[in-house]
Tab-separated table of C-alpha atoms in Angstrom:
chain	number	residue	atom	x	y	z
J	1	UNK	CA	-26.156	-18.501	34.476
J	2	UNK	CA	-23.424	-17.475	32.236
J	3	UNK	CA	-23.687	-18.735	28.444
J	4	UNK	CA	-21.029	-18.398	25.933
J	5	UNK	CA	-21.068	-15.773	23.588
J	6	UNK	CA	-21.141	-18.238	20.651
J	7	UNK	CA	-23.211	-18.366	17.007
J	8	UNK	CA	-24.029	-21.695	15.270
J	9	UNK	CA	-22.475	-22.803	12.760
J	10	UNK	CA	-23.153	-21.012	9.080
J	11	UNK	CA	-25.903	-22.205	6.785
J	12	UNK	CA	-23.989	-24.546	3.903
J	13	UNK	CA	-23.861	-22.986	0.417
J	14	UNK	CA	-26.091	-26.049	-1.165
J	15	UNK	CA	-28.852	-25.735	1.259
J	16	UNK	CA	-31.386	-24.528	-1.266
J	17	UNK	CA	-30.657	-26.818	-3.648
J	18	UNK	CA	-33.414	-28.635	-5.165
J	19	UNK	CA	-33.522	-32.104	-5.979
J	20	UNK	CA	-32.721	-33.424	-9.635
J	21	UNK	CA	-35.486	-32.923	-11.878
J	22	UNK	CA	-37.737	-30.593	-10.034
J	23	UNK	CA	-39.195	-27.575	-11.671
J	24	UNK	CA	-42.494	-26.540	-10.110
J	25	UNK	CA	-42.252	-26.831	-6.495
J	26	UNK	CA	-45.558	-26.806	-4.491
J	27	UNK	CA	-46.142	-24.733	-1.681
J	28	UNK	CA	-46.551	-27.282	1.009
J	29	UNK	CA	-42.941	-28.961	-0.657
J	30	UNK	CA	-41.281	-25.403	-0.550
J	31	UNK	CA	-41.982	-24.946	2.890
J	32	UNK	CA	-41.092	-28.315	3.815
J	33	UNK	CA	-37.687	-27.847	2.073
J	34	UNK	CA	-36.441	-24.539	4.057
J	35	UNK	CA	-38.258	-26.401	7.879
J	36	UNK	CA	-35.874	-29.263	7.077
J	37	UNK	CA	-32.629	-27.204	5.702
J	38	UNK	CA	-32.382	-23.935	7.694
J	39	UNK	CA	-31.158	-23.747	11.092
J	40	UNK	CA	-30.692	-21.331	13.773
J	41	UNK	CA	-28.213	-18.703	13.143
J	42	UNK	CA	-28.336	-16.134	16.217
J	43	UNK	CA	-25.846	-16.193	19.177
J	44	UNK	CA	-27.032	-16.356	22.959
J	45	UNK	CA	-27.241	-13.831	25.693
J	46	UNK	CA	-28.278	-13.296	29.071
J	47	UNK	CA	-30.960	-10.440	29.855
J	48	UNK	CA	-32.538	-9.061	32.781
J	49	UNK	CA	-36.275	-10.210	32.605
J	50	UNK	CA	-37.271	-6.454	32.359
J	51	UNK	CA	-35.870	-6.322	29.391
J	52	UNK	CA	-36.749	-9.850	27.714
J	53	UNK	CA	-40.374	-8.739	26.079
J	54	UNK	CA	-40.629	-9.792	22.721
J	55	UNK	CA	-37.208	-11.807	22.883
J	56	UNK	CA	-36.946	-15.464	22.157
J	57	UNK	CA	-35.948	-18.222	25.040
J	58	UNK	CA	-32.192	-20.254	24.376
J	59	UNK	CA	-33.328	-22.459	27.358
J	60	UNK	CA	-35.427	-24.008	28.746
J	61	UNK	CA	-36.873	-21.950	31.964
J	62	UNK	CA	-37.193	-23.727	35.297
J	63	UNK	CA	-39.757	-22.032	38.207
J	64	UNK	CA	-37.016	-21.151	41.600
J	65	UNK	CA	-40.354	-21.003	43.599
J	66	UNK	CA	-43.426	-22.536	43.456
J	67	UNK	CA	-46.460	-20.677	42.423
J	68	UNK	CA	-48.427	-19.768	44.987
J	69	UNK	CA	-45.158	-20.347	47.401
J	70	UNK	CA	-48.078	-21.427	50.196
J	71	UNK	CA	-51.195	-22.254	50.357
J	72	UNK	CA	-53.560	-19.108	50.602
J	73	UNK	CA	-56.817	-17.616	50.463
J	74	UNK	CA	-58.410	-16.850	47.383
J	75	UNK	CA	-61.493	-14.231	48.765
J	76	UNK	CA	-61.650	-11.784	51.691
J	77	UNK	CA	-63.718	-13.833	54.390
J	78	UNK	CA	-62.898	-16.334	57.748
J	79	UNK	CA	-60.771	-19.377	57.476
J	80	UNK	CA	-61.044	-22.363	60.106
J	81	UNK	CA	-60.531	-26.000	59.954
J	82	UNK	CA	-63.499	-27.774	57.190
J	83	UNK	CA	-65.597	-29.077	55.823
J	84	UNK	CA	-68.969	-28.003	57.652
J	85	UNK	CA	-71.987	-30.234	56.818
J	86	UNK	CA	-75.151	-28.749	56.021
J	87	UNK	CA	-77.040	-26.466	58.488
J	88	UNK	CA	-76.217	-23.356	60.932
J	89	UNK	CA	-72.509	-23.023	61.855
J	90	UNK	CA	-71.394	-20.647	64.573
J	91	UNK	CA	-67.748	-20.310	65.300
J	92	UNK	CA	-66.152	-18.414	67.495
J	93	UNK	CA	-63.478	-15.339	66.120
J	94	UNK	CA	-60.357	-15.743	68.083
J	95	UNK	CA	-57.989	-11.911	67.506
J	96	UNK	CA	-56.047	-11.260	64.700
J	97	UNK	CA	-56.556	-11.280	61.271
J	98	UNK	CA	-54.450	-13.008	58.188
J	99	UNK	CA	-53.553	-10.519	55.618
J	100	UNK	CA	-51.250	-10.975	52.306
J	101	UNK	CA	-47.344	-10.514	53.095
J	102	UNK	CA	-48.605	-10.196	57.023
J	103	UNK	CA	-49.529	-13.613	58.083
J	104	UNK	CA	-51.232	-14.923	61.527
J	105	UNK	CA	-49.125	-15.891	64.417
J	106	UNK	CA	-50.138	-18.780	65.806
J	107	UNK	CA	-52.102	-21.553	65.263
J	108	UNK	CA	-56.176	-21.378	65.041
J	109	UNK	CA	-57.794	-23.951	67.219
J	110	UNK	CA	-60.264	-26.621	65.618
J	111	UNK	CA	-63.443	-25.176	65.922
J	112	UNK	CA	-62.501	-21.917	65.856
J	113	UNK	CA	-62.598	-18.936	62.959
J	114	UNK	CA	-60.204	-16.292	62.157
J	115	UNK	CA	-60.659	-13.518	59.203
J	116	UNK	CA	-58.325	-13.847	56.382
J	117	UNK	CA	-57.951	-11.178	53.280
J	118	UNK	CA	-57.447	-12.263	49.645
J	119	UNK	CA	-54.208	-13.958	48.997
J	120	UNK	CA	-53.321	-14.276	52.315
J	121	UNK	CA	-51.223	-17.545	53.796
J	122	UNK	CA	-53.168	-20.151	55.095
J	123	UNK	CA	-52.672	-19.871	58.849
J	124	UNK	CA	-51.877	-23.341	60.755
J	125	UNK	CA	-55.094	-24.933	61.187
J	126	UNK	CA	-56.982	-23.116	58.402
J	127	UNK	CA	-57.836	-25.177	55.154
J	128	UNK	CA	-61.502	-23.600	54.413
J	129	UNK	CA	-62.853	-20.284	54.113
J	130	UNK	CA	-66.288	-18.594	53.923
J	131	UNK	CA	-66.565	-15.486	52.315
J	132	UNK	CA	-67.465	-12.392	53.970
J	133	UNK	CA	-70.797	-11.891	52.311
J	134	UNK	CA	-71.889	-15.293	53.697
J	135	UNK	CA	-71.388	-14.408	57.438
J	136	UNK	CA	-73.409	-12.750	60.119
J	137	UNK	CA	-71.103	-11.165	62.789
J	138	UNK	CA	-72.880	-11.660	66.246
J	139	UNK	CA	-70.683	-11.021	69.481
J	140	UNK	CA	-67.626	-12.104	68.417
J	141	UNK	CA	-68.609	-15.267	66.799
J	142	UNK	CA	-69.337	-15.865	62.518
J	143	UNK	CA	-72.605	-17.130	61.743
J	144	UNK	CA	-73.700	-18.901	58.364
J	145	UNK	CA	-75.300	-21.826	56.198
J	146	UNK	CA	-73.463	-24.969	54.942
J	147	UNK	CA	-72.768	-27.141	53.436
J	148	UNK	CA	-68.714	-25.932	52.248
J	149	UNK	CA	-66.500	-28.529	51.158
J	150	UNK	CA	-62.987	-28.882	52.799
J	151	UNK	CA	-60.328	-26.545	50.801
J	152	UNK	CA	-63.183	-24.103	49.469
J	153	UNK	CA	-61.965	-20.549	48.769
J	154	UNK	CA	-58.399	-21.611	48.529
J	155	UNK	CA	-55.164	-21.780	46.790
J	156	UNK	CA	-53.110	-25.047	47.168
J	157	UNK	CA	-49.358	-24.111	47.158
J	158	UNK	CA	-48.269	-24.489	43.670
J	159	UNK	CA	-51.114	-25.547	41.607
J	160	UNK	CA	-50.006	-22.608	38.888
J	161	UNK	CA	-46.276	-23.882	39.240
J	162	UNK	CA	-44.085	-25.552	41.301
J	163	UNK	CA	-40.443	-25.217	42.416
J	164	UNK	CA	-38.644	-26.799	39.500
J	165	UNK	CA	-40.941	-27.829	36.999
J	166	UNK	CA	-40.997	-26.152	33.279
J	167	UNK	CA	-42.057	-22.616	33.479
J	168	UNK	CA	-41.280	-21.776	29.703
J	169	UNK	CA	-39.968	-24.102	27.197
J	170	UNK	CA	-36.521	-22.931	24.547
J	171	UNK	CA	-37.764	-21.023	21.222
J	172	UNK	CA	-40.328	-19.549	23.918
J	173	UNK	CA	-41.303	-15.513	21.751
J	174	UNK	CA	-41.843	-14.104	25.175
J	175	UNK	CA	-44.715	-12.133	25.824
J	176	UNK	CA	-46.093	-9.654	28.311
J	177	UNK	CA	-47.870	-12.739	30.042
J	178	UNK	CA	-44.919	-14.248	30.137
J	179	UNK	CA	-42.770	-12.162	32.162
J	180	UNK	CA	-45.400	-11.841	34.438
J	181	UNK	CA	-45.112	-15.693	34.922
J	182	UNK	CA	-41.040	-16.188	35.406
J	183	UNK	CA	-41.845	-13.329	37.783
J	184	UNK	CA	-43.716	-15.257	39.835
J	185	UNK	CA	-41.644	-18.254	39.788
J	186	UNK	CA	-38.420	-16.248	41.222
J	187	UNK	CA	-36.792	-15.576	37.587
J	188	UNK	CA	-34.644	-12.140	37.468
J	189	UNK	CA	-32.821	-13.117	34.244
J	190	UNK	CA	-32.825	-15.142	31.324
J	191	UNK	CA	-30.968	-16.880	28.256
J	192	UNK	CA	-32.456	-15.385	24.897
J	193	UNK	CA	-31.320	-15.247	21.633
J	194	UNK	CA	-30.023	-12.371	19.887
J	195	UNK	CA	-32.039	-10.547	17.810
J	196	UNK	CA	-32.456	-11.818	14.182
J	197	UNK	CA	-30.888	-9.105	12.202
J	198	UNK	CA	-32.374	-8.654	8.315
J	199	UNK	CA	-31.433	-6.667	5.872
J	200	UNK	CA	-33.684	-5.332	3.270
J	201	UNK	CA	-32.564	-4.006	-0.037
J	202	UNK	CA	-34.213	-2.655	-2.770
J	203	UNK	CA	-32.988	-3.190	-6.661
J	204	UNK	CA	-33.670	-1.548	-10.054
J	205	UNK	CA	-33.055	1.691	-11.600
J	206	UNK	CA	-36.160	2.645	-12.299
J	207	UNK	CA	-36.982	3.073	-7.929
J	208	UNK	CA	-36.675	6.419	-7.017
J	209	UNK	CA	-37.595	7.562	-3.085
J	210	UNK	CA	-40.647	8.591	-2.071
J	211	UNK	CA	-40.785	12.451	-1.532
J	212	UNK	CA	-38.109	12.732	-4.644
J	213	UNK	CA	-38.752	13.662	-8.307
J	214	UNK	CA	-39.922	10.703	-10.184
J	215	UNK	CA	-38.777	10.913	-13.775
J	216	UNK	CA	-40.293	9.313	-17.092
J	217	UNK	CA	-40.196	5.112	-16.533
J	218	UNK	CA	-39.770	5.804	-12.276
J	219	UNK	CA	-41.830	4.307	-9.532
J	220	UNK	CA	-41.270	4.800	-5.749
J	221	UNK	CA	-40.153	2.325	-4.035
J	222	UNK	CA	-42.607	0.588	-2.106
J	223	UNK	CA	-41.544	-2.508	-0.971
J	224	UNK	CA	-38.454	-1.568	1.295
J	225	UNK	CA	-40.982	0.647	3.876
J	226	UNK	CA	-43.199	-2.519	3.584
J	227	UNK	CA	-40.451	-4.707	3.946
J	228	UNK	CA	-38.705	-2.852	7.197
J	229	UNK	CA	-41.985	-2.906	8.513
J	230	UNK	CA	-43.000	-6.270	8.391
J	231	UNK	CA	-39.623	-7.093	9.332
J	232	UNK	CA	-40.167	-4.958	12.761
J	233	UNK	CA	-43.847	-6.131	13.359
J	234	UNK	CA	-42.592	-9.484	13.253
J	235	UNK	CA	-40.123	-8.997	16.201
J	236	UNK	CA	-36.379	-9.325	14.068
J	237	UNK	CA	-34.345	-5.921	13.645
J	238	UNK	CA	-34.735	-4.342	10.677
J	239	UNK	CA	-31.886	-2.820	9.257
J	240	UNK	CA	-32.094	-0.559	6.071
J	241	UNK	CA	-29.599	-1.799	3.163
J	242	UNK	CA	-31.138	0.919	0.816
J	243	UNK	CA	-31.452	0.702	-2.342
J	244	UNK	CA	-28.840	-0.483	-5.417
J	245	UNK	CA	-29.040	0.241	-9.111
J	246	UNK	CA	-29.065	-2.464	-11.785
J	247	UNK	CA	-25.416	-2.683	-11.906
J	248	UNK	CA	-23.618	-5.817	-10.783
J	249	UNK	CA	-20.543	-4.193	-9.453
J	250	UNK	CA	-22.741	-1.950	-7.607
J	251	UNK	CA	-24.871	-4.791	-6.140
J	252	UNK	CA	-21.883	-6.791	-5.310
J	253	UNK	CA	-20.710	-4.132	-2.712
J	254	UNK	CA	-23.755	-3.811	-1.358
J	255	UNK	CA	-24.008	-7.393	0.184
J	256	UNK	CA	-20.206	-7.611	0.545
J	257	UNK	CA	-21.442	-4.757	3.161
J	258	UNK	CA	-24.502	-6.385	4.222
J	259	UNK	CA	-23.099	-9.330	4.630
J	260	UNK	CA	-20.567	-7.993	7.448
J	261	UNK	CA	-24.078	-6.040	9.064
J	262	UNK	CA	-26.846	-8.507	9.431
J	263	UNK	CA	-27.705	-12.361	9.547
J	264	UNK	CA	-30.648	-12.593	6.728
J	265	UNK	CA	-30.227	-10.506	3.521
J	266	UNK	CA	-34.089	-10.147	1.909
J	267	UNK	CA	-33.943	-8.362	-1.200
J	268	UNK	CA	-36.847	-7.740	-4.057
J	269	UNK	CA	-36.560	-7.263	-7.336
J	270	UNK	CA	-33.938	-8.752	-9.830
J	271	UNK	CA	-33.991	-12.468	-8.822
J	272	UNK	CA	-35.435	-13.920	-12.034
J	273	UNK	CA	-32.803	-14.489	-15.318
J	274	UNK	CA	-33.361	-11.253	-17.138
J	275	UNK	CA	-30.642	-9.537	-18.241
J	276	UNK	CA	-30.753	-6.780	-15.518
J	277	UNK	CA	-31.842	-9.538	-12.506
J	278	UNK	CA	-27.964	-9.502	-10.793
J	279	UNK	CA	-29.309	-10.756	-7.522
J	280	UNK	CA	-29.596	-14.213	-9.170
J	281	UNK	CA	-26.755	-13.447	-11.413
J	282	UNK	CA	-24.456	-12.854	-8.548
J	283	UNK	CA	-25.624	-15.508	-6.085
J	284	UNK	CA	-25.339	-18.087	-9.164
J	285	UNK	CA	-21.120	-16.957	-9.758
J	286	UNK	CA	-21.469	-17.462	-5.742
J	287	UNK	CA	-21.914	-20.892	-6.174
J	288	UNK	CA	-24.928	-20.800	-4.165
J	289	UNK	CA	-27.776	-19.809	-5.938
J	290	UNK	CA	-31.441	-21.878	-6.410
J	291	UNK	CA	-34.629	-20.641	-8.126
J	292	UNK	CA	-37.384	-21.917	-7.142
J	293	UNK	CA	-40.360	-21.904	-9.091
J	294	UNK	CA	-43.071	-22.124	-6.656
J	295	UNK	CA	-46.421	-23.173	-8.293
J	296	UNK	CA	-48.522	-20.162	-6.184
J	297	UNK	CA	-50.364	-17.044	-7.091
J	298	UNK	CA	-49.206	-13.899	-6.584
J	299	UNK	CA	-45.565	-14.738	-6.395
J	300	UNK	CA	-43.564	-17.647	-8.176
J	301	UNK	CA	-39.735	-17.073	-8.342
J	302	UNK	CA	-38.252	-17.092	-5.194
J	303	UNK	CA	-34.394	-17.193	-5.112
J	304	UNK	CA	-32.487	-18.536	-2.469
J	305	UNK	CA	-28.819	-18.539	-1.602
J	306	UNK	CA	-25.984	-17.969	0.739
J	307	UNK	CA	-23.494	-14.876	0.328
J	308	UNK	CA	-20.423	-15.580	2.655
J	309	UNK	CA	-22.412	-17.086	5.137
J	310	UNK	CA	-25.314	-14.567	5.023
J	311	UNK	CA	-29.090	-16.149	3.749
J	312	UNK	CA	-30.413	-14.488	1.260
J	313	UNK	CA	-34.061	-14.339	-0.177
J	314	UNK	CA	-34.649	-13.087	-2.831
J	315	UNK	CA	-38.590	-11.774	-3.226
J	316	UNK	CA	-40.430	-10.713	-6.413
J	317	UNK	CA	-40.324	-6.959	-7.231
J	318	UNK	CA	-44.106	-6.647	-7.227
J	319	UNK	CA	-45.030	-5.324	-4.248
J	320	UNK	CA	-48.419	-7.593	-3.598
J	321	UNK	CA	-46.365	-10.912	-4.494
J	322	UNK	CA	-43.496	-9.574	-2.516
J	323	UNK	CA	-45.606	-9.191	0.543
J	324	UNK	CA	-47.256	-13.004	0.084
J	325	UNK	CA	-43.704	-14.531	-0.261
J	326	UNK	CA	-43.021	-12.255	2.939
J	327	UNK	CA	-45.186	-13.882	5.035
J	328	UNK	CA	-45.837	-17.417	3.471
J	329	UNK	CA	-42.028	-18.378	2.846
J	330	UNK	CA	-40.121	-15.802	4.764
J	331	UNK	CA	-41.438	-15.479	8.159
J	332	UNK	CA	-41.237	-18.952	9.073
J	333	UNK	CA	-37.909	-19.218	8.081
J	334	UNK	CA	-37.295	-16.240	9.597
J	335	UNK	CA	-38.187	-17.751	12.583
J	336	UNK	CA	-36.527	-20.653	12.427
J	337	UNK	CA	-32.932	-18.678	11.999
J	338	UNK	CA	-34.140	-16.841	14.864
J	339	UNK	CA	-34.384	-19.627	17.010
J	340	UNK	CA	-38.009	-19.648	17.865
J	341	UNK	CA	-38.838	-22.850	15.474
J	342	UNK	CA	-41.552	-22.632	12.523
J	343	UNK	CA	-44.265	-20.951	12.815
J	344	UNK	CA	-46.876	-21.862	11.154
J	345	UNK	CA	-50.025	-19.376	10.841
J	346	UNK	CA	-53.386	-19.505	11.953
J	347	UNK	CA	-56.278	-19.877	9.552
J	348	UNK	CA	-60.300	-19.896	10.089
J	349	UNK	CA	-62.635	-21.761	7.927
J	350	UNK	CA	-65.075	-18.388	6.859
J	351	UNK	CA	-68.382	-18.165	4.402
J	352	UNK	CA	-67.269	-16.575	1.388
J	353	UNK	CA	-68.533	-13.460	0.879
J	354	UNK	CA	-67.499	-13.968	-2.894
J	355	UNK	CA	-67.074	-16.589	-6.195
J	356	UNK	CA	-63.965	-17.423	-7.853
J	357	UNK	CA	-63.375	-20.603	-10.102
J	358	UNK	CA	-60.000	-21.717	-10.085
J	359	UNK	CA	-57.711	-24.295	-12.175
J	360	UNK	CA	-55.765	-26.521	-10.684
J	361	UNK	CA	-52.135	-26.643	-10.434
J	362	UNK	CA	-51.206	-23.626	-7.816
J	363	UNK	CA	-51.932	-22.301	-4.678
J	364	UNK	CA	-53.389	-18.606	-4.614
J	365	UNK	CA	-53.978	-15.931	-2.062
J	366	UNK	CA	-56.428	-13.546	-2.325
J	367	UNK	CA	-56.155	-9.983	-0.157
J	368	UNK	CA	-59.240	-10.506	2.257
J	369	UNK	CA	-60.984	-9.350	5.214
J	370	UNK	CA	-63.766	-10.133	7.151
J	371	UNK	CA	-67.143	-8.132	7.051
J	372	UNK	CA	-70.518	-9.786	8.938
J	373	UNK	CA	-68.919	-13.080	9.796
J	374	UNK	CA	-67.811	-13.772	6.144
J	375	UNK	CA	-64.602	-13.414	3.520
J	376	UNK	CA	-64.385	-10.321	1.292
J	377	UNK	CA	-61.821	-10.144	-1.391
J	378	UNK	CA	-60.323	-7.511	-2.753
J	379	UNK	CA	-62.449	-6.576	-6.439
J	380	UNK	CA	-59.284	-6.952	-8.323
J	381	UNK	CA	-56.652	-9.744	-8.325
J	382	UNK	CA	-54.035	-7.642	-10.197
J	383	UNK	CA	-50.625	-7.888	-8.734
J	384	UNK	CA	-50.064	-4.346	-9.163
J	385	UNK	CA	-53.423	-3.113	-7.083
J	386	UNK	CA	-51.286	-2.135	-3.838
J	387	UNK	CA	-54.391	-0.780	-2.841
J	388	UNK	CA	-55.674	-4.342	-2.099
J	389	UNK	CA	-53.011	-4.969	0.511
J	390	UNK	CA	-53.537	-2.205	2.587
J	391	UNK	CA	-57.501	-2.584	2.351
J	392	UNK	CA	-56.973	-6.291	3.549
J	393	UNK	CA	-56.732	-7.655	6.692
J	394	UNK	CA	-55.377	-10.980	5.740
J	395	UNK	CA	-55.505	-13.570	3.422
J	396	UNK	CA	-57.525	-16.395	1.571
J	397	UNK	CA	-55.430	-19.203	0.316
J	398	UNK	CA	-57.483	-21.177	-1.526
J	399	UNK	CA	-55.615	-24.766	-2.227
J	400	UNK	CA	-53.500	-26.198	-5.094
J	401	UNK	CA	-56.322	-28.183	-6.656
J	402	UNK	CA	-59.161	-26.947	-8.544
J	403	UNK	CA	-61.970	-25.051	-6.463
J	404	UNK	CA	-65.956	-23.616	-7.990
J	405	UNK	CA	-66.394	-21.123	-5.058
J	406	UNK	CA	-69.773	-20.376	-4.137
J	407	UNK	CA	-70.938	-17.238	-2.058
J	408	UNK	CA	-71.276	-19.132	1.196
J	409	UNK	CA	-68.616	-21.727	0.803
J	410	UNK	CA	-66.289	-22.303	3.138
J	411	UNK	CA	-62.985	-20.961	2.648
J	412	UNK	CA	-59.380	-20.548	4.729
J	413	UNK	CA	-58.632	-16.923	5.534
J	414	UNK	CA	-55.444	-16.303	7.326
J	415	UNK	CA	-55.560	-12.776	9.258
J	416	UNK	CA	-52.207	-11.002	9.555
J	417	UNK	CA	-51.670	-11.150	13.103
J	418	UNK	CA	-51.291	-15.130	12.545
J	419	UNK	CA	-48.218	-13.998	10.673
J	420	UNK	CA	-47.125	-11.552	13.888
J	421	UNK	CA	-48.506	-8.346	12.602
């Protein structure tokens, strides 16, 4: 099962580019644009399946065994030879007993019953069993009611899986579940991908860290915890790029460094065209720098480009519209580098629990959770009320066209584990 220890190819330095003409990129066309450019960037590796939680398939997985290997019995009671028709049955008990991993010897004449324990092989002439609260022992014979249909109380031999057939398809995230599955079917080790490594790095003089002395015109930085986290909640490796002051030298060497340490650079702050936004500045003398301007609410710039060969995204600085690009733009394509496809969340149609009125011409989320089977939102829309994301439990998106929200109304809210939190 060996695999070769071998990345794809790098992303190419105009894959962001928009087409001529385009200023104001809607969501849906954003999201379209990175599915249909990005491609898988991680390597391949084979791990034990003890180890494989949370890591995503390179292959396709194929059951060894079939599962159940044989057909068995699915309650504690007697097996014999069915069906019975409808009436008294008495059959005699011939010695021995079927038991799982300790099957009967022999061969259990027609007419005959022998008692079988859950998950037990079918012994040879045994297709039907009763269960044990149905029978009357009396002198070595069972005694009960029918009518029981031929197979009841039984397992065929690989109606879960069998030998061969698909147990887990390639871009597979595998869970808990399903290592309990390959398990079953006889697989001790499988081909994953590596883990998706992204950096996260903070920008701007004014950040300071939290726990230091903020001075006059400082903030802590808040988005590079939030950003590591998400990162790690999502299933990639996180790895901390720290943070770089608003000078471009400075910057540079950070992702020269970066670049040499992870697969996905994701950095926030300076990735607009102010004087002090180098991120752009530097990606643009790259020769591979796009901004889009994404017609949504919080959020909007979003630069894209390729350092080297290293991705890089670059988020807003505010932390609420850095968190929505997070999981509306990033995580997908995150996923997709990874090599476990796009992954598109989950929403609910939910009562609103609220009224908004909203122009047409962008797409908005609004920090939400649920309370008595309908949307809350959080009282303020401010970008800056950090607040709101931590009281949230997800989000509304309320759609690019113009919406007169009603209490009552129904609305899309998108809960945060749909993104993987």
């Amino acid at each position: 099962m060996s695999k070769p220890d071998i990345a794809p190819p790098p992303l190419r330095n105009d894959c962001f580019a928009l087409p001529a003409g385009v200023n104001w990129t809607p969501v849906d066309e954003a999201l379209a644009l990175l599915r249909d450019r990005l491609t898988v960037v991680t390597g391949i590796e084979n791990v034990p399946l003890m180890q494989a939680a949370g890591r995503i398939l390179a292959s396709d997985v194929l059951a060894k065994r079939s599962n159940p290997p044989q057909a068995n019995t699915a309650v504690d009671g007697y097996g014999f030879a069915g069906p019975v028709p409808d009436g008294s049955c008495v059959l005699p008990l011939v010695d021995g007993r079927a038991a799982a991993g300790i099957p009967f010897r022999g061969e259990v004449p027609l007419g005959h019953a022998v008692r079988v324990l859950t998950g037990a092989a079918l012994p040879q002439g045994v297709d039907t069993v009763i269960l044990e609260e149905d029978v009357t022992l009396e002198r070595g014979h069972v005694v009960f009611r029918g009518p029981l249909k031929q197979s009841a109380n039984t397992r065929n031999a690989g109606e879960d899986v069998v030998e061969g057939a698909l147990a887990l398809p390639a871009g597979r995230w595998l869970t808990s579940a399903d290592l309990a599955l390959l398990s079953a079917v006889g697989v001790a080790e499988v081909s994953v991908r590596k883990t998706l490594r992204v950096g996260v790095l903070s920008t701007g003089d004014e950040l300071v860290e939290p726990g230091d002395s903020a001075g006059p015109g400082q903030i802590y930085d808040a988005n590079r915890p939030m950003l590591l986290s998400l990162v790690e909640r999502m299933g990639f490796d996180p790895v901390d790029l720290g943070r770089a002051a608003d000078d471009r030298e400075a910057l540079k060497l950070h992702l020269v460094q970066a670049a040499e340490r992870v697969d996905v650079i994701l950095t926030s702050g300076g990735a607009s065209a102010g004087d002090e936004d180098h991120v752009s500045a530097l990606l643009r003398e790259a020769g591979a720098m796009q901004e889009w301007r994404i017609a949504l609410k919080p959020g909007r710039p979003l630069a894209l480009g390729v350092w080297g060969q290293t991705p890089v995204f670059g988020l807003p600085g505010n932390p609420v519209a850095a968190m929505v690009c997070t999981l509306i733009f990033a995580r997908p394509a995150l996923s997709l580098m990874a090599g476990a496809g796009w992954q598109e969340p989950q929403g609910f149609d939910m009562p609103a629990a609220f009224e908004k009125r909203k122009k047409p011409g962008r797409r908005e989320y609004l920090r939400a959770r649920i309370r008595d089977g309908k949307a809350e939102v959080f009282h303020s829309e401010g970008s800056g009320r950090i607040r709101g994301l931590s009281w949230a439990e997800g989000l509304v998106e309320i759609e690019d066209g113009a919406r007169d929200i009603k209490q009552g109304d129904l609305v899309r809210f998108i809960p945060y584990g749909s993104f993987g939190l």
